[in-house]
XYZ file of C-alpha atoms in Angstrom:
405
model
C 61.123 84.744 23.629
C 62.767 82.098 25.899
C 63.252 84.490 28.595
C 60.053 86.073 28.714
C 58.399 82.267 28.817
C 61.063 82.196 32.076
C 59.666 85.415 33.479
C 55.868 84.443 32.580
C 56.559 81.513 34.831
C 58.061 83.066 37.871
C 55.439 85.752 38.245
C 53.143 83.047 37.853
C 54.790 81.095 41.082
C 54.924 84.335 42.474
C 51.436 85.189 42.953
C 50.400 82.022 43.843
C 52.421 81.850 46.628
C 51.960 85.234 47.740
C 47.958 84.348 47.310
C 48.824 81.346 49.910
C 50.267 83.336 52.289
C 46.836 85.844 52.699
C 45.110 82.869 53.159
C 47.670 81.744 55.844
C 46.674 84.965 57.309
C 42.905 85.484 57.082
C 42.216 81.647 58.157
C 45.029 80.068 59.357
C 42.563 76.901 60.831
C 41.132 76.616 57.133
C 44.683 76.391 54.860
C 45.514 74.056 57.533
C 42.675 71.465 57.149
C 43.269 72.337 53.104
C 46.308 71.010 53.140
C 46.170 67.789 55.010
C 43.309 66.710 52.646
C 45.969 66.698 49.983
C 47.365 63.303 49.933
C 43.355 62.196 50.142
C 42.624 64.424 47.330
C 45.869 63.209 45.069
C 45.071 59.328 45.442
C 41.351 59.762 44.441
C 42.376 61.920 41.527
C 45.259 58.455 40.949
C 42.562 56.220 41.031
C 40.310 58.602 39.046
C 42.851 58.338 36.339
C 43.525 54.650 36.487
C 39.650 53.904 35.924
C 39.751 56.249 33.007
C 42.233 54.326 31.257
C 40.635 51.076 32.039
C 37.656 52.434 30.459
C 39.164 54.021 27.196
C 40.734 50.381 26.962
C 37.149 48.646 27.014
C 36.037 51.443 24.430
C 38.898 50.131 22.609
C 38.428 46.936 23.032
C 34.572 47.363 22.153
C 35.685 49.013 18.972
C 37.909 46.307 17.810
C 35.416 44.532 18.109
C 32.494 46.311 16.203
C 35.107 46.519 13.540
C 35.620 43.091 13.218
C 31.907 42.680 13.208
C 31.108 44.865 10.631
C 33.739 43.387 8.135
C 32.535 39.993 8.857
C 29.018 41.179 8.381
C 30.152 43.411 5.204
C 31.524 39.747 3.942
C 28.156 37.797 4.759
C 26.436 40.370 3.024
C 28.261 40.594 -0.049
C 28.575 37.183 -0.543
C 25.055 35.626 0.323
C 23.596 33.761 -2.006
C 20.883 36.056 -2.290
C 20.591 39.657 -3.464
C 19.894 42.540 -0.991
C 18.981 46.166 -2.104
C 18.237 49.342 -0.071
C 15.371 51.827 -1.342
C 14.050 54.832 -1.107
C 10.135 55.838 -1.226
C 10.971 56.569 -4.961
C 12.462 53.157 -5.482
C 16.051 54.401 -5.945
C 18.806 52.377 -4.783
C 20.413 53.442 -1.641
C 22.965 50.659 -1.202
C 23.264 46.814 -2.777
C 25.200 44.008 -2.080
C 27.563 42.320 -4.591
C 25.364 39.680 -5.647
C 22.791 41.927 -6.191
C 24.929 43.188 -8.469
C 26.393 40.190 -10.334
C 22.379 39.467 -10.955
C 21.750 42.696 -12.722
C 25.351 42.935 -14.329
C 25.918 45.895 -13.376
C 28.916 47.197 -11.263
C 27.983 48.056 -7.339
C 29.036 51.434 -8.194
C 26.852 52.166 -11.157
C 23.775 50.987 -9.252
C 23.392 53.119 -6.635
C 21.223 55.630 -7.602
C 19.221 53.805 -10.363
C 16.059 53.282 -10.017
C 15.156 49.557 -9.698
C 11.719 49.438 -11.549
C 13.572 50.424 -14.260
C 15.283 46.582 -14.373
C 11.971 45.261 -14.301
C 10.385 43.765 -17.763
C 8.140 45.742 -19.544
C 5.108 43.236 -19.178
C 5.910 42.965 -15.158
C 6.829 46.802 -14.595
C 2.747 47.629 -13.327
C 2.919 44.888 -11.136
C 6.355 46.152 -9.606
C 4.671 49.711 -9.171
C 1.474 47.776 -7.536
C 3.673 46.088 -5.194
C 5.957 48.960 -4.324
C 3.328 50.686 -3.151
C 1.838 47.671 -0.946
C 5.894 47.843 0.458
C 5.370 50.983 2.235
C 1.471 51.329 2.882
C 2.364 48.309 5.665
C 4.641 46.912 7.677
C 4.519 43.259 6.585
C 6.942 41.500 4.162
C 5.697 41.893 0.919
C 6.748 39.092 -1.719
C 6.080 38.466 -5.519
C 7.673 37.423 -8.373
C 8.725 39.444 -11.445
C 10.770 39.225 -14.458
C 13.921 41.481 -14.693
C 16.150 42.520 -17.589
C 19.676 42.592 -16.769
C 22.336 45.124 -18.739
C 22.643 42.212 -20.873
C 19.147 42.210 -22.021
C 19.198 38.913 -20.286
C 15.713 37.731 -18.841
C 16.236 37.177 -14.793
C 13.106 35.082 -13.116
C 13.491 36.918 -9.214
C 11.639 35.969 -6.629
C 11.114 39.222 -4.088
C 10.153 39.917 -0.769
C 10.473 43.592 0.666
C 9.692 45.063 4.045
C 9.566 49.045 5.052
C 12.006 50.196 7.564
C 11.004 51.666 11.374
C 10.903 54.911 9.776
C 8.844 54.017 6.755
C 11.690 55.943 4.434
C 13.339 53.081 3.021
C 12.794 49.309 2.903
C 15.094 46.181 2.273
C 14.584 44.314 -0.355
C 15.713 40.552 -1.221
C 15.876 38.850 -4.552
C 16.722 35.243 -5.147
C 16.920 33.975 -8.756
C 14.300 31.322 -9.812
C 15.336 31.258 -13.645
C 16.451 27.169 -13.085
C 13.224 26.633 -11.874
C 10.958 28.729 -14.188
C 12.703 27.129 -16.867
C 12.760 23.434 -15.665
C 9.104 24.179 -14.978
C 8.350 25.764 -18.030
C 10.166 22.663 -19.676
C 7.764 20.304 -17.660
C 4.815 22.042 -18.888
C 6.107 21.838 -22.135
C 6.962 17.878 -22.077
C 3.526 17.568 -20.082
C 1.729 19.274 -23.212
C 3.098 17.283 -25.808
C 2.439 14.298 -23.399
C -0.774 15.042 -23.384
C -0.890 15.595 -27.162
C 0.589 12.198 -27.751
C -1.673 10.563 -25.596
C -4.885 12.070 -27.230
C -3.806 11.202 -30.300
C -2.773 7.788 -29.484
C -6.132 7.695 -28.070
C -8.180 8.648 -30.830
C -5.927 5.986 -32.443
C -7.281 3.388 -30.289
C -10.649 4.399 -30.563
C -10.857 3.782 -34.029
C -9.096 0.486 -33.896
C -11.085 -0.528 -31.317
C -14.299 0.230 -33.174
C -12.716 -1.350 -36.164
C -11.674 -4.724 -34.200
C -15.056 -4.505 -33.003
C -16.829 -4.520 -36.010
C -14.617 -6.881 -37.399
C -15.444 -9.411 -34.489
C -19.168 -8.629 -35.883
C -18.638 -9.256 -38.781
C -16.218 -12.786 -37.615
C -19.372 -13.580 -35.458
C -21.936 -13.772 -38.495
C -19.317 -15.464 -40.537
C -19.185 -18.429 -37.676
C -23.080 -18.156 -37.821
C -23.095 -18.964 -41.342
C -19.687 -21.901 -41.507
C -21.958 -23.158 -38.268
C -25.206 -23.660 -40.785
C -22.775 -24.504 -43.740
C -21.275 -27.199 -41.358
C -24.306 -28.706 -40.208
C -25.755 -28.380 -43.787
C -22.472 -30.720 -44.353
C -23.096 -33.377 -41.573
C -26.560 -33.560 -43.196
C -25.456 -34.090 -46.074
C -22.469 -36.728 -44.642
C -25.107 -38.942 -43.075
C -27.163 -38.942 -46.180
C -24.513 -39.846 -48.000
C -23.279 -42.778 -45.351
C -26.728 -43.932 -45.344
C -26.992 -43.837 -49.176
C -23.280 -46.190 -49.275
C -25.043 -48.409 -46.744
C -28.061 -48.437 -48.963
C -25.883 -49.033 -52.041
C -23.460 -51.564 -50.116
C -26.308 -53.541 -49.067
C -28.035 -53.373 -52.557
C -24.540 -54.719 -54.115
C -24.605 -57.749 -51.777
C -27.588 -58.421 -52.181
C -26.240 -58.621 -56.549
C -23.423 -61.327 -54.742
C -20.348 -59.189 -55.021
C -18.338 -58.547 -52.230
C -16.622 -54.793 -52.410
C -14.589 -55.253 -55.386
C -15.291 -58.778 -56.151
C -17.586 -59.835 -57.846
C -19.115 -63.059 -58.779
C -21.538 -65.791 -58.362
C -19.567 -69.632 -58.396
C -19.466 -71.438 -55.347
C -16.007 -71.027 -54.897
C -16.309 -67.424 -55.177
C -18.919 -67.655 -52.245
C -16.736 -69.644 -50.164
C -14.268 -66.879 -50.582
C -16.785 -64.552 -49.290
C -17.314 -66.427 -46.673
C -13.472 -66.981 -45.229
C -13.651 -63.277 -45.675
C -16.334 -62.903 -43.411
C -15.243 -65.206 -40.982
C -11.854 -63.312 -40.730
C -12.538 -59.604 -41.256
C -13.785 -59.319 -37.752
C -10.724 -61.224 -35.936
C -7.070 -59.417 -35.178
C -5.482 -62.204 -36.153
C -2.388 -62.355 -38.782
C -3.781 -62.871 -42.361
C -1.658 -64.545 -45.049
C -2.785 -64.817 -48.798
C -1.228 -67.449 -51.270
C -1.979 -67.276 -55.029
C -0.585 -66.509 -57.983
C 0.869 -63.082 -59.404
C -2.223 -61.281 -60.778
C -5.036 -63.341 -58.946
C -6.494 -60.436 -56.923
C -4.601 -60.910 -53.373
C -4.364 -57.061 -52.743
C -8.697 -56.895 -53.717
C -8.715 -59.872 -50.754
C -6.882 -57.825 -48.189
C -9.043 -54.262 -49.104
C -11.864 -56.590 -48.658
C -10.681 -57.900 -45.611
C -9.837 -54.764 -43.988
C -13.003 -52.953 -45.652
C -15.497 -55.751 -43.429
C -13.044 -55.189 -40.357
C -13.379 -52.623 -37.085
C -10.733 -51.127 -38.573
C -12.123 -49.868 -41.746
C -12.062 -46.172 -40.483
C -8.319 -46.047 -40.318
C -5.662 -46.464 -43.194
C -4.498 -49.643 -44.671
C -0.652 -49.107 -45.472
C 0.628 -51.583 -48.630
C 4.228 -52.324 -48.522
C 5.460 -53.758 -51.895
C 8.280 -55.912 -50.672
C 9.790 -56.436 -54.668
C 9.309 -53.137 -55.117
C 12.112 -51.905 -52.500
C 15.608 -51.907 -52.067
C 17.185 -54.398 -49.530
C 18.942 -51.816 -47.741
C 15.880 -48.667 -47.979
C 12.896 -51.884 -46.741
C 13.773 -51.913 -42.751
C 13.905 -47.314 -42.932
C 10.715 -47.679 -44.981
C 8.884 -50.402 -42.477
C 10.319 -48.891 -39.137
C 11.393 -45.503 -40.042
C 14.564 -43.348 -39.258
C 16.216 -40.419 -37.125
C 17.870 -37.881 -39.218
C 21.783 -38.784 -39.685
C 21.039 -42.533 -38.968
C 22.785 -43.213 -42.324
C 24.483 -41.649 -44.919
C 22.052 -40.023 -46.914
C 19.465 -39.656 -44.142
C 18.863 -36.027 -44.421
C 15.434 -35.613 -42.562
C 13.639 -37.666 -40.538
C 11.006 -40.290 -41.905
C 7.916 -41.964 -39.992
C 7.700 -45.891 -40.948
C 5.070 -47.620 -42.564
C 4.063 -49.561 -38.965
C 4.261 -46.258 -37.553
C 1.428 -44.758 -39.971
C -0.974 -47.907 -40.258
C -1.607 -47.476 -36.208
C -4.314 -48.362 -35.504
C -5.212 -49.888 -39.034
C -4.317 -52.560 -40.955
C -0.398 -52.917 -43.063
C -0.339 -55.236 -46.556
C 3.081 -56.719 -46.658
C 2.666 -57.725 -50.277
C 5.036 -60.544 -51.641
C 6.376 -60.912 -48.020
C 8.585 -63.652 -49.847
C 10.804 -61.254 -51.211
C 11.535 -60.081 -47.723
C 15.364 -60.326 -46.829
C 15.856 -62.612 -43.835
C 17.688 -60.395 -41.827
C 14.576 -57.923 -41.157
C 12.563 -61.627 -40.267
C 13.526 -61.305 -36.450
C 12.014 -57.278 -36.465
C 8.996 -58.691 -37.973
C 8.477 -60.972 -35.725
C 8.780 -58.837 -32.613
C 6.166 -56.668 -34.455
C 3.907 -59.429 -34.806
C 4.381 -61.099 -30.992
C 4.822 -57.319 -28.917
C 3.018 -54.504 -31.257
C 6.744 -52.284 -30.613
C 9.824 -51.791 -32.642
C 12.446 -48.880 -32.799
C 13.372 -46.081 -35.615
C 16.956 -46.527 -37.273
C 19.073 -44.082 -35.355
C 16.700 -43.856 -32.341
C 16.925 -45.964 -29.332
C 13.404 -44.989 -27.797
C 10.728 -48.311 -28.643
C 7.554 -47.197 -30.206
C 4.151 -48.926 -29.671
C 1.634 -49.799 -32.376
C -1.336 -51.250 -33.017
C -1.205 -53.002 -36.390
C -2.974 -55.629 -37.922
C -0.921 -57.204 -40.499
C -2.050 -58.801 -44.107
C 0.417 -60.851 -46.012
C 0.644 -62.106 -49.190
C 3.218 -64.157 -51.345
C 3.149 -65.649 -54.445
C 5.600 -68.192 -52.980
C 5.429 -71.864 -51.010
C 7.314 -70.381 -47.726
């Protein structure tokens, strides 16, 4: 077979040269211009060549690069957060990204070729039909949402928005789940409802207290009505009464007894009279008499005549106290100011402010307590055992002793 390839070949050269020399002799002029445009003819068919193969490198090149594209597009598409589906007029799935897929749990694989109303929820599937059909009667996006079931039987809140391809054969369809927010909605609505309930009853609540407050106000405004007759049904009955013990006070002097004492001798009338003479002074008043002779009826007559009848008159029996309890029980004490001082005490000065004090058998009166008498007597002030703040008083002070002092 070699050798006839050799001979194929030759016979080959052969004619063609044998073809060259006919032309040499029909048209000499011709083979000869044929022939110098050779060289011409061989560098445009270099050059020819050399832009070929810088064009099949751009295609190249160009290629490389839609490759690269695509995967970074294939990558952007499966991996975007939302889910992208191809379908047909039928609603068939022609292609799906992998988050479409992770939605619906169901492999990439297994759904192509399903039909996607078929993951829509019973209650939503006529509204899916409703809007497929608006998909492909127009050209505008289309959106609405629905409720899907997944393989899992798992509820899926999508929001989707489809659009009909150039051709009107197929559209693209996007689905991005909303189940956080149906839910945290759904949960608002729920809080907001028993809000609400809470509130209404709490008002109704309120309503009746407030009716019940208000009639009790009603009822607190009558009662004031009737303590404010009752009270001046009182003060009525208080100034008939004063005027009555002014009537019968009167009516007893008039009998010549004075308060408690009573009598008609003419020493008992000079009595009344030194009484008189000294009820309305502020001086210091000291009795002298016997034990028994009515010095204590003197001073509640005294004080009785006196502008201070309307306040107390305090009687201190001096024999009757301890020497060391006298000064706590005249002055008074701070809690703690001596063993056995458990609570604080007001003194008897302290209480007859403003009235009169009987300092009966002032005698028996232990000398040290003589020098805080007399400041009470010259300055009206004195201080509390255990307290160094100095109190004021206004006292007027009735003494009586059974004693020469």
């Amino acid at each position: 077979m070699g050798s006839k390839k050799v001979i194929g070949l030759s016979s080959a050269t052969e004619l063609h040269r044998r073809a060259e020399d006919k032309l040499k002799e029909k048209a000499p002029e011709e083979y000869r211009r044929k022939h110098d445009e050779l060289p011409r003819l061989f560098h445009e068919l270099q050059i020819h060549k050399i832009e070929l193969e810088m064009q099949n490198e751009e295609l190249r090149n160009a290629r490389d690069e839609v490759e690269s594209a695509l995967n970074k597009y294939t990558d952007i598409y499966d991996l975007a957060p939302v889910g992208y589906f191809t379908l047909d007029r039928e609603g068939t799935v022609l292609a799906a990204n992998l988050t479409a897929a992770n939605l619906l749990g169901i492999s990439r694989s297994h759904l192509t070729g399903h039909r996607f109303g078929l993951f829509a929820a019973d209650q939503t599937r006529p509204l899916f039909d409703v809007f497929f059909e608006k998909v492909f009667a127009g050209k505008d996006k289309e959106t609405c949402e629905l409720t899907l079931t997944t393989e899992e039987n798992f509820k899926l809140f999508v929001h989707i928005e489809a659009v009909a391809s150039a051709s009107g054969e197929e559209c693209r369809v996007a689905i991005t789940d909303i189940s956080a927010r149906k839910r945290a909605e759904e949960d608002l609505q729920t809080s907001h409802d028993e809000l609400e309930s809470r509130v209404s009853e709490r008002t109704g609540a309120l309503i009746l207290l407030n009716e019940k407050l208000r009639q009790e106000i009603e009822e607190r405004k009558k009662m004031e009505g009737l303590l404010q007759i009752a009270y001046e049904e009182i003060n009525h009955l208080k100034d008939r009464l004063q005027a009555e013990n002014v009537y019968l006070q009167q009516d007893a002097d008039r009998q010549f007894n004075f308060g408690e004492i009573v009598g008609q001798s003419s020493v008992i009338s000079h009595v009344f009279s030194q009484i008189k003479q000294v009820a309305h002074m502020n001086a210091t008043v000291m009795l002298l008499g016997e034990t028994g002779t009515g010095k204590g009826v003197l001073a509640r007559a005294i004080h009785s005549h006196s502008a201070r009848k309307g306040r107390p008159m305090i009687t201190v029996n001096c024999t009757a106290l301890p020497g060391n309890l006298i000064e706590s029980e005249l002055f008074g004490r701070e809690k703690g100011a001596f063993t056995g001082a458990d609570a604080r005490q007001i003194g008897r000065f302290e209480l007859a402010d403003g009235g009169t004090i009987f300092l009966d058998e002032i005698g028996e009166m232990p000398l040290e307590l003589q020098c805080k008498l007399l400041r009470v007597i010259q300055d009206g002030e004195f201080e509390r055992l255990g307290s160094p703040r100095t109190i004021k008083t206004d006292v007027r002070i009735i003494a009586a002793s059974n004693r020469n002092l």
